[in-house]
Amino acid sequence: MYSVRKVTDDLYWVGANDHRLALFENIFPIPRGVSYNAYLLMDEQTALFDTVDWSACRQLLENVEHVLDGRPLDYLVIDHMEPDHGASIEEILLRYPAVKVISTEKAFLFMRQFGFHTEGHELITVQEGDTYCFGQHTVTFVAAPMVHWPEAMVTFDTTSGVLFSADAFGSFGALDGKLFADEVDFERDWLDDARRYLTNIVGKYGPHVQLLLKKAAGILDQIKFICPLHGPVWRKDLMWFIEKYDRWSRYEPEEKGVMIAYASMYGNTEAAAQALAGRLCDKGVTNVWLYDVSDTHVSQLIAETFRLSHIVLASVTYNLGIYPVMHNYLMDMKALNVQKRTFAIIENGSWAVKSGDLMQKFLDEELKDMTVLNDRLSLASSLLPDKAGELEALADAIVESIGR
């Protein structure tokens, strides 16, 4: 059975929702599912913008067939070749043997690498600034390399103001009928997933997102809809969400606040983290969030690192090193190019307290533009009364830094 929604009078969402997939890209938990968005333009000539993951191909075909209602599919526009969007390309080519395919040179290379058979179809290679007319609608193509694959582009419909934004401005979460961002409480129910999506998948490529935003700056007043390949379509308050993307891709914290990420084997390091949280709240800093790195997926840790200005790393020493899951978190920060944060350190160890020095060395040598506060809480096995002064000094240093 088809399930479609109108975006504009002649543009339809023909994608699908997936609640069966547990891990997006086989890494990121998606308890709320995910949507695969594709869009069908019904102009003098019809054009399908992207496809869906293979698991959702049947739904895509039913949706496209319903909207076409007997008309041929004239064009297939591929903005992004990653398999969660491109896997169903060949099925579209088989069902519509006369369809012409519009994409970038590198995307056609990827199609061949994935083994798609494009023989017998007209392949139209476009690049930055090219335009194409489907009748009433004229689109222009904008290169968006490394947002987040090298072949990616975005397509702007200059007639209706629709920006087909590929993986930019996307989010985890299935739509479940609610296509538009203004049909949900996005800030309450979707923003965390949008942040986790951007920071973990595209976070490394902040400069490339910035380049795309600069390209879009000249047409911001013309953009009326943002149609991403995952998550809701934007038709209101576009600048609110664009500002989020701008901030995230500049690695600027969204809020002043403290994330305490702790790695604790038997609860003693966790107790110190809790004690610090209490001191901070006593001193008026209440935007404090605690996360057990052993029990929190690293994608959530990264998203919170992007959100908050200050991070406390509290780690037990393990085999004379950093606790493994804490080290994994640090490695993800490095891989995703996290910058411009202020750190404080709590270290613990029963016979050799090494984790603090090792974490500081990592922050100083492996990450960019990080500030590490001089005050440190150093524990031997547990937080005892003689450490009250160090705990107080660390809390004061964090409060002073936040207030700057």
XYZ file of C-alpha atoms in Angstrom:
404
model
C 0.000 0.000 0.000
C 1.342 3.416 -0.932
C 2.153 6.018 1.724
C 2.937 9.453 0.315
C 2.629 13.102 1.319
C 2.613 16.327 -0.629
C 5.488 18.732 -0.076
C 4.154 21.275 -2.587
C 1.366 21.094 -5.163
C 3.517 19.059 -7.549
C 6.236 17.600 -5.302
C 5.623 14.432 -3.293
C 7.496 12.642 -0.527
C 7.693 9.020 -1.690
C 10.148 7.677 0.876
C 9.793 5.168 3.690
C 10.243 4.705 7.430
C 12.302 1.979 9.058
C 11.705 0.774 12.624
C 13.403 -2.584 12.130
C 16.947 -1.296 11.790
C 18.694 -1.246 15.172
C 21.990 0.380 14.169
C 22.310 3.085 11.520
C 25.443 2.402 9.443
C 25.742 -0.612 11.759
C 27.159 1.734 14.441
C 24.624 4.236 15.759
C 21.593 3.132 17.837
C 18.322 4.447 16.422
C 15.606 3.530 18.948
C 13.170 5.878 17.157
C 13.944 4.424 13.738
C 14.934 6.393 10.669
C 13.328 7.699 7.509
C 14.662 7.340 3.993
C 13.409 10.330 2.049
C 12.883 10.432 -1.707
C 10.909 13.054 -3.614
C 8.974 12.879 -6.884
C 8.366 16.005 -8.973
C 5.338 15.897 -11.262
C 6.191 18.510 -13.886
C 5.890 18.314 -17.671
C 8.615 15.754 -17.207
C 8.713 13.707 -14.017
C 11.798 13.520 -11.815
C 12.597 11.327 -8.835
C 15.139 12.803 -6.426
C 17.144 9.956 -4.879
C 16.004 6.495 -3.822
C 16.018 4.586 -0.534
C 17.762 1.770 1.279
C 17.217 -1.676 -0.197
C 15.133 -2.667 2.840
C 12.582 0.019 1.902
C 12.634 -0.476 -1.877
C 9.178 -2.058 -2.095
C 7.596 0.923 -0.355
C 9.420 3.337 -2.669
C 8.203 1.482 -5.775
C 4.593 1.446 -4.568
C 4.760 5.156 -3.743
C 6.314 6.146 -7.071
C 3.854 4.034 -9.054
C 0.911 5.588 -7.210
C 2.031 9.190 -7.766
C 2.968 8.625 -11.405
C -0.496 7.109 -12.001
C 0.485 5.683 -15.364
C 2.903 8.412 -16.426
C 6.497 7.472 -17.249
C 9.391 8.359 -14.985
C 11.560 10.634 -17.085
C 14.478 11.491 -14.783
C 16.254 10.125 -11.737
C 18.387 12.707 -9.910
C 20.982 11.248 -7.540
C 22.353 13.746 -5.022
C 24.066 11.145 -2.820
C 25.196 7.614 -3.639
C 25.536 6.129 -0.152
C 23.628 2.812 -0.096
C 20.953 3.996 2.346
C 19.868 6.280 -0.510
C 21.324 4.687 -3.624
C 20.721 0.976 -3.066
C 17.425 0.994 -4.982
C 18.771 2.780 -8.065
C 19.042 -0.335 -10.196
C 15.505 -1.404 -9.351
C 14.259 1.983 -10.583
C 16.302 1.537 -13.765
C 14.756 -1.903 -14.329
C 11.197 -0.695 -13.701
C 11.586 2.428 -15.842
C 13.922 1.489 -18.724
C 13.615 4.905 -20.419
C 14.559 6.938 -17.337
C 17.526 9.294 -17.661
C 19.907 9.630 -14.735
C 21.340 12.956 -13.589
C 24.267 12.965 -11.185
C 27.936 13.805 -10.702
C 30.852 12.109 -12.392
C 32.022 10.590 -9.111
C 28.525 9.316 -8.309
C 28.453 7.456 -11.631
C 31.841 5.974 -10.694
C 30.356 4.767 -7.403
C 27.379 3.255 -9.245
C 29.789 1.137 -11.268
C 31.709 0.222 -8.097
C 28.481 -1.021 -6.505
C 27.821 -3.110 -9.612
C 24.794 -1.198 -10.915
C 24.016 -1.772 -14.579
C 23.344 1.623 -16.156
C 23.813 0.469 -19.758
C 21.030 1.590 -22.043
C 20.177 4.631 -19.937
C 21.149 8.177 -20.772
C 23.554 9.373 -18.079
C 23.695 13.139 -17.656
C 26.765 14.331 -15.755
C 26.358 17.674 -14.016
C 28.673 19.872 -12.021
C 28.562 23.037 -9.935
C 26.328 25.688 -11.477
C 24.694 23.536 -14.153
C 20.932 23.843 -14.550
C 18.193 21.589 -15.863
C 14.571 22.279 -16.749
C 11.760 19.763 -16.289
C 9.060 22.067 -17.690
C 7.862 24.634 -15.178
C 10.671 23.821 -12.764
C 14.329 24.677 -13.291
C 16.912 23.262 -10.910
C 20.532 24.149 -10.324
C 23.193 21.850 -8.922
C 25.621 22.731 -6.129
C 28.621 20.555 -5.304
C 28.752 19.468 -1.657
C 31.842 17.246 -1.460
C 32.497 15.571 1.908
C 29.062 16.388 3.267
C 29.716 13.639 3.903
C 30.798 11.633 0.822
C 32.984 13.073 -1.956
C 30.351 12.731 -4.706
C 27.558 14.554 -2.859
C 25.674 17.479 -4.341
C 22.542 19.399 -3.441
C 19.882 20.443 -5.908
C 17.982 23.716 -5.690
C 14.640 24.165 -7.445
C 14.725 27.853 -8.353
C 11.032 27.779 -9.294
C 9.540 26.591 -6.000
C 12.418 27.330 -3.620
C 12.948 23.681 -2.667
C 16.456 22.694 -1.604
C 17.105 18.968 -1.934
C 19.863 18.942 0.665
C 21.099 15.318 0.537
C 22.448 14.308 3.976
C 22.662 17.913 5.188
C 19.927 19.036 7.604
C 18.952 15.437 8.309
C 18.100 13.622 11.508
C 17.685 10.178 12.991
C 14.084 9.222 13.713
C 11.229 7.804 11.658
C 8.646 10.310 10.431
C 5.590 8.096 11.021
C 3.310 10.317 8.982
C 4.547 13.667 10.274
C 6.554 14.952 7.325
C 7.172 18.563 8.325
C 9.298 19.856 11.195
C 6.468 22.183 12.225
C 4.138 19.189 12.708
C 6.211 18.052 15.690
C 7.850 19.699 18.685
C 11.230 19.573 16.993
C 13.266 21.200 19.755
C 11.827 18.886 22.396
C 11.565 15.609 20.464
C 13.954 15.822 17.508
C 16.832 18.187 18.213
C 18.896 15.644 20.155
C 18.662 13.148 17.295
C 19.466 15.844 14.731
C 22.545 16.852 16.728
C 23.659 13.250 17.189
C 23.175 12.637 13.465
C 25.182 15.666 12.334
C 27.973 15.500 14.887
C 28.710 11.800 14.476
C 28.258 11.416 10.725
C 29.362 14.780 9.371
C 31.165 16.181 12.425
C 34.622 15.561 11.014
C 33.774 17.634 7.963
C 32.797 20.913 9.635
C 34.823 23.032 7.165
C 32.989 21.379 4.252
C 29.625 22.122 5.868
C 30.768 25.711 6.333
C 31.646 25.897 2.627
C 28.192 24.627 1.691
C 26.551 27.156 4.015
C 28.563 29.946 2.382
C 27.383 28.787 -1.035
C 23.801 28.793 0.216
C 24.126 32.251 1.780
C 23.418 33.940 -1.528
C 20.083 32.179 -1.957
C 18.839 32.007 1.644
C 16.023 34.411 0.853
C 14.894 32.100 -1.968
C 14.865 28.831 -0.005
C 11.321 28.007 1.093
C 11.702 24.280 1.785
C 14.623 22.122 2.905
C 14.128 18.494 1.888
C 16.803 16.269 3.495
C 17.322 12.566 2.875
C 16.575 11.721 6.528
C 14.168 13.356 8.958
C 11.568 16.096 8.645
C 11.152 18.594 5.806
C 11.575 22.245 6.797
C 9.117 24.904 5.579
C 9.077 27.237 8.614
C 11.787 28.700 10.859
C 14.498 27.556 8.469
C 17.077 29.938 9.893
C 16.682 28.447 13.387
C 17.893 25.085 12.125
C 20.474 26.554 9.760
C 21.991 28.407 12.737
C 22.324 25.086 14.568
C 24.215 23.618 11.623
C 26.405 26.688 11.441
C 27.300 26.442 15.132
C 27.900 22.682 15.090
C 30.096 22.866 11.993
C 32.170 25.659 13.571
C 32.622 23.471 16.679
C 31.162 26.198 18.865
C 29.301 24.955 21.963
C 25.545 25.295 21.855
C 25.190 25.950 25.580
C 27.270 26.860 28.592
C 27.148 23.785 30.752
C 29.111 20.854 32.135
C 29.235 17.290 30.918
C 30.836 14.898 33.419
C 31.895 11.730 31.622
C 33.060 9.129 34.103
C 34.712 5.725 33.766
C 34.310 3.800 37.001
C 35.000 0.135 37.756
C 33.576 -0.226 41.261
C 31.718 3.042 41.807
C 34.407 5.144 43.484
C 35.160 7.338 40.466
C 31.427 7.665 39.868
C 31.018 8.845 43.478
C 33.597 11.566 42.868
C 31.740 12.612 39.706
C 28.496 12.828 41.667
C 30.176 14.853 44.399
C 31.497 17.329 41.829
C 28.051 17.639 40.252
C 26.607 18.489 43.664
C 29.254 21.137 44.337
C 28.648 22.736 40.945
C 24.904 22.912 41.531
C 25.499 24.361 45.013
C 27.497 27.119 43.332
C 24.731 27.939 40.854
C 25.886 25.938 37.804
C 22.964 23.567 37.307
C 23.281 22.744 33.596
C 25.233 19.616 34.567
C 24.959 16.228 32.873
C 26.557 12.962 34.031
C 27.306 10.059 31.686
C 28.794 6.665 32.439
C 31.048 6.040 29.432
C 30.664 2.274 29.959
C 26.888 2.494 29.627
C 26.386 5.376 27.170
C 26.843 4.920 23.448
C 29.761 6.977 22.228
C 27.546 8.729 19.658
C 25.563 10.213 22.548
C 28.777 11.270 24.284
C 29.945 13.006 21.111
C 26.611 14.777 20.629
C 26.728 16.086 24.198
C 30.338 17.160 23.715
C 29.195 19.294 20.789
C 26.304 20.687 22.853
C 28.105 21.739 26.034
C 31.010 24.071 26.690
C 32.800 22.211 29.513
C 33.682 18.538 29.839
C 34.983 16.786 32.940
C 36.824 13.543 32.212
C 36.775 11.276 35.278
C 38.671 8.048 34.727
C 40.113 5.236 36.769
C 43.585 4.033 35.768
C 43.464 0.660 34.029
C 46.581 -1.396 33.232
C 48.588 1.795 33.782
C 46.508 3.523 31.103
C 43.215 5.272 30.479
C 40.139 3.111 31.051
C 39.425 1.573 27.605
C 35.948 3.032 27.044
C 37.195 6.490 28.079
C 40.051 6.118 25.613
C 37.529 5.156 22.911
C 35.586 8.333 23.649
C 38.757 10.407 23.327
C 39.595 8.686 20.043
C 36.132 9.486 18.686
C 36.641 13.138 19.646
C 39.842 13.117 17.641
C 38.259 11.347 14.664
C 35.370 13.839 14.590
C 37.601 16.901 14.899
C 36.060 18.168 18.171
C 37.508 21.557 19.138
C 37.041 24.633 21.313
C 36.067 22.993 24.599
C 37.261 23.436 28.185
C 38.216 20.279 30.078
C 38.725 19.356 33.709
C 40.178 16.094 34.953
C 39.426 13.643 37.756
C 41.853 10.736 37.984
C 41.794 7.630 40.137
C 44.034 4.629 40.779
C 44.818 2.262 43.638
C 48.527 1.644 43.091
C 49.427 3.937 40.178
C 47.436 7.066 39.328
C 48.248 7.576 35.656
C 44.979 8.330 33.884
C 45.010 12.101 34.489
C 48.413 12.726 32.930
C 47.550 10.479 29.991
C 44.221 12.207 29.369
C 45.866 15.639 29.568
C 48.556 14.529 27.127
C 45.877 13.328 24.707
C 43.961 16.595 24.944
C 47.128 18.659 24.456
C 48.678 16.647 21.655
C 45.843 14.954 19.756
C 43.020 17.529 19.796
C 42.771 21.111 18.588
C 42.156 24.334 20.461
C 41.345 22.739 23.811
C 41.718 24.347 27.235
C 42.543 22.140 30.242
C 41.985 23.663 33.667
C 44.971 23.536 35.995
C 42.991 22.256 38.973
C 42.690 18.476 39.087
C 41.084 16.029 41.520
C 43.459 13.101 42.071
C 42.186 10.080 44.018
C 43.827 7.012 45.474
C 41.038 4.398 45.351
C 38.222 6.624 46.661
C 37.188 10.155 47.540
C 38.110 10.632 51.195
C 37.540 13.716 53.408
C 41.139 14.893 52.935
C 40.299 15.559 49.259
C 37.521 18.031 50.038
C 39.791 20.976 49.292
C 40.764 19.632 45.856
C 37.121 18.943 45.047
C 36.134 22.467 46.063
C 38.995 24.008 44.073
C 38.025 22.045 40.953
C 34.393 23.107 41.254
C 35.444 26.751 41.725
C 37.709 26.593 38.657
C 34.885 25.234 36.496
C 32.419 27.857 37.775
C 34.910 30.644 37.114
C 35.627 29.358 33.607
C 31.915 29.133 32.746
C 31.369 32.669 33.966
C 33.997 34.169 31.674
